[in-house]
Short mmCIF file of C-alpha atoms and ligand atoms in Angstrom, two decimals:
data_model
loop_
_atom_site.label_atom_id
_atom_site.label_comp_id
_atom_site.label_asym_id
_atom_site.label_seq_id
_atom_site.Cartn_x
_atom_site.Cartn_y
_atom_site.Cartn_z
CA UNK A 99 9.11 12.99 -9.96
CA UNK A 100 8.21 10.17 -12.34
CA UNK A 101 8.50 6.66 -11.02
CA UNK A 102 7.65 3.22 -12.35
CA UNK A 103 7.08 0.40 -9.86
CA UNK A 104 8.16 -3.02 -11.06
CA UNK A 105 7.66 -6.36 -9.36
CA UNK A 106 5.72 -9.60 -9.45
CA UNK A 107 2.00 -9.71 -8.69
CA UNK A 108 1.75 -9.30 -4.92
CA UNK A 109 5.27 -7.94 -4.48
CA UNK A 110 3.85 -4.84 -2.83
CA UNK A 111 3.88 -2.37 -5.74
CA UNK A 112 0.49 -0.96 -4.78
CA UNK A 113 1.30 -0.77 -1.07
CA UNK A 114 4.54 1.14 -1.73
CA UNK A 115 3.12 3.30 -4.52
CA UNK A 116 0.39 4.59 -2.19
CA UNK A 117 3.01 5.52 0.42
CA UNK A 118 5.17 7.28 -2.19
CA UNK A 119 2.16 9.17 -3.56
CA UNK A 120 1.15 10.36 -0.09
CA UNK A 121 4.67 11.47 0.90
CA UNK A 122 5.51 13.31 -2.33
CA UNK A 123 2.06 14.57 -3.31
CA UNK A 124 1.99 12.90 -6.71
CA UNK A 125 -0.81 10.70 -8.07
CA UNK A 126 -0.67 6.92 -7.76
CA UNK A 127 -1.71 5.50 -11.12
CA UNK A 128 -2.51 1.78 -11.12
CA UNK A 129 -3.79 0.33 -14.38
CA UNK A 130 -5.15 -2.64 -12.43
CA UNK A 131 -7.16 -0.31 -10.16
CA UNK A 132 -8.46 1.60 -13.19
CA UNK A 133 -9.59 -1.64 -14.86
CA UNK A 134 -11.29 -2.79 -11.64
CA UNK A 135 -13.02 0.56 -11.21
CA UNK A 136 -14.31 0.28 -14.79
CA UNK A 137 -15.52 -3.22 -14.14
CA UNK A 138 -17.36 -2.09 -11.04
CA UNK A 139 -19.08 0.63 -13.06
CA UNK A 140 -19.87 -1.86 -15.82
CA UNK A 141 -18.16 0.10 -18.60
CA UNK A 142 -17.25 -1.55 -21.90
CA UNK A 143 -13.55 -1.24 -21.07
CA UNK A 144 -14.18 -2.96 -17.73
CA UNK A 145 -16.03 -5.85 -19.39
CA UNK A 146 -13.29 -6.34 -21.96
CA UNK A 147 -10.53 -6.21 -19.35
CA UNK A 148 -12.32 -8.72 -17.12
CA UNK A 149 -12.01 -11.47 -19.74
CA UNK A 150 -8.24 -11.31 -19.40
CA UNK A 151 -7.86 -10.38 -15.75
CA UNK A 152 -9.93 -13.29 -14.45
CA UNK A 153 -7.61 -15.70 -16.25
CA UNK A 154 -4.49 -13.97 -14.99
CA UNK A 155 -3.63 -12.81 -18.53
CA UNK A 156 -2.58 -9.33 -19.56
CA UNK A 157 -5.10 -6.97 -21.09
CA UNK A 158 -4.02 -6.21 -24.72
CA UNK A 159 -1.48 -3.38 -25.08
CA UNK A 160 -3.75 -1.33 -27.33
CA UNK A 161 -6.48 -1.06 -24.65
CA UNK A 162 -3.99 -0.39 -21.86
CA UNK A 163 -2.07 2.27 -23.78
CA UNK A 164 -5.17 4.17 -24.77
CA UNK A 165 -6.25 4.27 -21.16
CA UNK A 166 -2.91 5.37 -19.72
CA UNK A 167 -2.12 8.01 -22.36
CA UNK A 168 -5.51 9.50 -21.61
CA UNK A 169 -4.78 9.45 -17.87
CA UNK A 170 -1.51 11.35 -18.39
CA UNK A 171 -3.51 14.30 -19.78
CA UNK A 172 -5.03 14.90 -16.38
CA UNK A 173 -3.75 18.06 -14.63
CA UNK A 174 -2.66 16.14 -11.55
CA UNK A 175 0.20 14.61 -13.58
CA UNK A 176 1.96 17.96 -13.97
CA UNK A 177 4.41 17.26 -11.13
CA UNK A 178 4.87 13.60 -11.94
CA UNK A 179 3.34 10.30 -10.87
CA UNK A 180 4.05 6.88 -9.54
CA UNK A 181 3.01 4.18 -12.01
CA UNK A 182 1.95 0.82 -10.57
CA UNK A 183 1.34 -2.08 -12.93
CA UNK A 184 2.29 -0.09 -16.02
CA UNK A 185 4.34 -0.67 -18.11
CA UNK A 186 4.05 -4.45 -18.07
CA UNK A 187 5.36 -5.40 -21.51
CA UNK A 188 8.26 -4.19 -23.62
CA UNK A 189 5.92 -2.46 -26.12
CA UNK A 190 4.24 -0.61 -23.22
CA UNK A 191 7.65 0.46 -21.86
CA UNK A 192 8.71 1.66 -25.30
CA UNK A 193 5.48 3.62 -25.69
CA UNK A 194 6.08 5.30 -22.32
CA UNK A 195 9.69 6.17 -23.22
CA UNK A 196 8.51 7.66 -26.51
CA UNK A 197 5.66 9.63 -24.93
CA UNK A 198 8.05 11.15 -22.38
CA UNK A 199 10.66 11.89 -25.03
CA UNK A 200 8.07 13.71 -27.11
CA UNK A 201 7.71 16.14 -24.18
CA UNK A 202 11.46 16.39 -23.65
CA UNK A 203 10.89 14.51 -20.45
CA UNK A 204 12.24 11.37 -18.81
CA UNK A 205 11.56 8.90 -16.04
CA UNK A 206 13.46 9.31 -12.75
CA UNK A 207 13.46 5.72 -11.49
CA UNK A 208 12.12 2.26 -12.12
CA UNK A 209 11.95 0.59 -8.71
CA UNK A 210 11.86 -3.19 -8.65
CA UNK A 211 10.25 -4.58 -5.50
CA UNK A 212 11.90 -7.95 -5.38
CA UNK A 213 10.00 -10.86 -3.79
CA UNK A 214 10.58 -14.54 -4.64
CA UNK A 215 7.66 -16.59 -6.00
CA UNK A 216 7.48 -18.70 -2.81
CA UNK A 217 6.26 -15.69 -0.79
CA UNK A 218 3.74 -14.51 -3.33
CA UNK A 219 0.94 -17.06 -3.05
CA UNK A 220 0.81 -16.63 0.74
CA UNK A 221 0.52 -12.88 0.38
CA UNK A 222 -2.21 -13.04 -2.22
CA UNK A 223 -4.39 -15.44 -0.31
CA UNK A 224 -4.44 -13.01 2.64
CA UNK A 225 -4.99 -9.84 0.66
CA UNK A 226 -8.27 -7.99 1.05
CA UNK A 227 -9.17 -4.96 -1.02
CA UNK A 228 -11.62 -2.08 -0.78
CA UNK A 229 -13.30 -1.61 -4.13
CA UNK A 230 -14.60 1.82 -3.10
CA UNK A 231 -11.37 3.65 -2.27
CA UNK A 232 -8.64 1.23 -3.43
CA UNK A 233 -7.08 0.62 0.00
CA UNK A 234 -5.35 -2.75 0.38
CA UNK A 235 -4.98 -4.90 3.50
CA UNK A 236 -3.58 -8.25 4.51
CA UNK A 237 -5.35 -10.37 7.10
CA UNK A 238 -2.02 -11.06 8.87
CA UNK A 239 0.56 -8.45 7.76
CA UNK A 240 -1.67 -5.38 7.55
CA UNK A 241 -5.03 -6.13 9.14
CA UNK A 242 -7.86 -3.56 9.13
CA UNK A 243 -8.96 -2.29 12.56
CA UNK A 244 -12.38 -3.92 12.15
CA UNK A 245 -12.41 -7.27 10.41
CA UNK A 246 -13.81 -7.06 6.88
CA UNK A 247 -14.21 -3.24 6.92
CA UNK A 248 -12.05 -0.58 5.27
CA UNK A 249 -10.28 1.71 7.80
CA UNK A 250 -10.37 4.60 5.35
CA UNK A 251 -13.98 4.56 4.16
CA UNK A 252 -15.83 1.82 6.07
CA UNK A 253 -16.78 -0.18 2.96
CA UNK A 254 -16.82 -3.97 2.87
CA UNK A 255 -13.46 -5.58 2.05
CA UNK A 256 -13.37 -8.29 -0.61
CA UNK A 257 -10.95 -10.85 -1.95
CA UNK A 258 -9.96 -10.08 -5.53
CA UNK A 259 -11.32 -12.47 -8.16
CA UNK A 260 -7.80 -13.08 -9.49
CA UNK A 261 -6.28 -13.87 -6.07
CA UNK A 262 -7.35 -17.52 -6.14
CA UNK A 263 -4.22 -19.75 -5.98
CA UNK A 264 -4.61 -21.19 -9.55
CA UNK A 265 -4.93 -17.72 -11.03
CA UNK A 266 -2.01 -16.42 -8.97
CA UNK A 267 0.23 -19.12 -10.47
CA UNK A 268 -0.86 -18.03 -13.96
CA UNK A 269 -0.16 -14.40 -13.16
CA UNK A 270 3.30 -15.36 -11.94
CA UNK A 271 4.17 -17.18 -15.15
CA UNK A 272 2.81 -14.28 -17.24
CA UNK A 273 4.96 -11.98 -15.11
CA UNK A 274 8.12 -13.97 -15.77
CA UNK A 275 7.46 -14.20 -19.50
CA UNK A 276 6.23 -10.68 -20.27
CA UNK A 277 7.08 -8.26 -17.45
CA UNK A 278 10.37 -9.40 -15.95
CA UNK A 279 12.26 -8.40 -19.17
CA UNK A 280 11.51 -4.78 -18.17
CA UNK A 281 14.14 -5.11 -15.44
CA UNK A 282 16.85 -5.36 -18.12
CA UNK A 283 15.12 -2.75 -20.25
CA UNK A 284 15.38 -0.15 -17.45
CA UNK A 285 18.86 -1.34 -16.44
CA UNK A 286 19.89 -0.45 -19.98
CA UNK A 287 18.72 3.15 -19.43
CA UNK A 288 20.40 3.25 -16.03
CA UNK A 289 17.04 3.82 -14.30
CA UNK A 290 16.73 0.59 -12.36
CA UNK A 291 16.84 0.41 -8.55
CA UNK A 292 16.01 -2.73 -6.59
CA UNK A 293 14.65 -3.08 -3.08
CA UNK A 294 14.21 -6.22 -0.99
CA UNK A 295 10.42 -6.59 -0.90
CA UNK A 296 10.43 -9.42 1.64
CA UNK A 297 11.10 -6.98 4.47
CA UNK A 298 8.44 -5.35 6.61
CA UNK A 299 6.49 -2.86 4.45
CA UNK A 300 7.75 0.16 6.42
CA UNK A 301 11.35 -0.98 5.97
CA UNK A 302 10.75 -1.42 2.23
CA UNK A 303 9.42 2.13 2.15
CA UNK A 304 12.48 3.45 4.03
CA UNK A 305 14.72 1.87 1.40
CA UNK A 306 12.69 3.47 -1.39
CA UNK A 307 12.84 6.92 0.25
CA UNK A 308 16.64 6.57 0.50
CA UNK A 309 16.77 5.95 -3.25
CA UNK A 310 14.48 8.88 -4.07
CA UNK A 311 16.27 11.32 -1.78
CA UNK A 312 19.86 10.39 -2.39
P1 AP5 B 147 -2.65 -5.38 -10.92
O1 AP5 B 147 -3.80 -4.86 -10.19
O2 AP5 B 147 -1.54 -4.48 -11.29
O3 AP5 B 147 -2.11 -6.64 -10.14
P2 AP5 B 147 -0.64 -7.26 -10.01
O4 AP5 B 147 0.51 -6.70 -10.74
O5 AP5 B 147 -0.86 -8.68 -10.23
O6 AP5 B 147 -0.19 -6.83 -8.64
P3 AP5 B 147 -1.04 -6.84 -7.39
O7 AP5 B 147 -1.91 -5.65 -7.31
O8 AP5 B 147 -1.68 -8.17 -7.23
O9 AP5 B 147 0.10 -6.79 -6.28
P4 AP5 B 147 0.92 -5.55 -5.73
O10 AP5 B 147 2.35 -5.69 -6.16
O11 AP5 B 147 0.25 -4.25 -5.98
O12 AP5 B 147 0.89 -5.93 -4.20
P5 AP5 B 147 0.07 -5.28 -2.97
O13 AP5 B 147 0.69 -4.00 -2.57
O14 AP5 B 147 -1.38 -5.33 -3.20
O15 AP5 B 147 -3.16 -6.09 -12.27
C1 AP5 B 147 -4.23 -6.99 -12.27
C2 AP5 B 147 -4.54 -7.43 -13.68
O16 AP5 B 147 -4.91 -6.30 -14.48
C3 AP5 B 147 -3.37 -8.07 -14.43
O17 AP5 B 147 -3.26 -9.44 -14.15
C4 AP5 B 147 -3.77 -7.78 -15.88
O18 AP5 B 147 -4.76 -8.68 -16.32
C5 AP5 B 147 -4.41 -6.40 -15.80
N1 AP5 B 147 -3.44 -5.32 -16.04
C6 AP5 B 147 -3.08 -4.35 -15.15
N2 AP5 B 147 -2.17 -3.52 -15.69
C7 AP5 B 147 -1.94 -3.98 -16.94
C8 AP5 B 147 -1.07 -3.57 -17.99
N3 AP5 B 147 -0.25 -2.49 -17.86
N4 AP5 B 147 -1.09 -4.26 -19.15
C9 AP5 B 147 -1.90 -5.34 -19.31
N5 AP5 B 147 -2.73 -5.79 -18.35
C10 AP5 B 147 -2.75 -5.12 -17.18
O19 AP5 B 147 0.47 -6.37 -1.85
C11 AP5 B 147 -0.02 -7.69 -1.92
C12 AP5 B 147 -0.41 -8.18 -0.51
O20 AP5 B 147 0.75 -8.31 0.30
C13 AP5 B 147 -1.34 -7.23 0.23
O21 AP5 B 147 -2.25 -7.96 1.01
C14 AP5 B 147 -0.39 -6.42 1.12
O22 AP5 B 147 -1.04 -5.94 2.29
C15 AP5 B 147 0.69 -7.43 1.44
N6 AP5 B 147 2.03 -6.84 1.54
C16 AP5 B 147 2.55 -5.80 0.80
N7 AP5 B 147 3.82 -5.54 1.18
C17 AP5 B 147 4.12 -6.45 2.16
C18 AP5 B 147 5.29 -6.70 2.97
N8 AP5 B 147 6.42 -5.97 2.81
N9 AP5 B 147 5.24 -7.72 3.84
C19 AP5 B 147 4.10 -8.46 4.00
N10 AP5 B 147 2.96 -8.27 3.28
C20 AP5 B 147 2.96 -7.26 2.38
MG1 MG B 148 -1.57 -3.70 -6.97
ZN1 ZN B 149 -12.11 2.02 1.39
#
């Protein structure tokens, strides 16, 4: 199963992608998580990506594509994957379509998690992330058992650098300009499915499972 998650920053792509990955035994591939992991390790890629991420801008396509095409070579992708945060521009989507076509392969679904801008800033300000294992929490909607500590691995939870309100507004406008056109792109290939992302996260997941299993 090969799935692309679409949606604004904070729509819940990561939250849902992790649930899909766990249920269907496929890897969750988040370009944002890979960039943040690189930054944490101080790699050159991480340093380059940081310049853009901190401003809420997209990392250049060339860097992103190199990284993701390399990731696809990993054995764990044999049975598919759920992509979160990639593709994010039309050139990235075209590169993915071409790469799949070259292997006589195709995407199953592009799932748009639809959440209006008004809800986004509130979600981002409450998000806390574990930089060790990638788990994500929300101080109100999905609180960890112990405040400030990751349920899964016990590490300290942090607020992401790009979750400050000013940066969130930038990310939203970048989303509308560069990523939202992917909705029509995938509609054109008859791959697009939309779910109402304002619902409780378990209800959103139920709706996604219905799509995948219908
Ligand atoms: P990335 O890490 O992908 O960030 P994003 O797209 O901005 O999305 P987020 O991770 O912020 O949100 P999400 O949709 O995953 O929501 P989450 O599940 O966490 O990218 C970061 C940066 O990296 C980009 O700005 C760019 O610079 C760069 N980058 C990455 N990929 C790139 C690419 N392909 N090309 C170029 N640059 C790239 O949920 C958010 C919060 O809400 C959480 O606290 C969660 O607990 C809560 N929540 C989730 N669902 C619900 C619900 N149903 N109800 C209530 N709360 C909920
Ligand atoms: Mg995410
Ligand atoms: Zn953790």
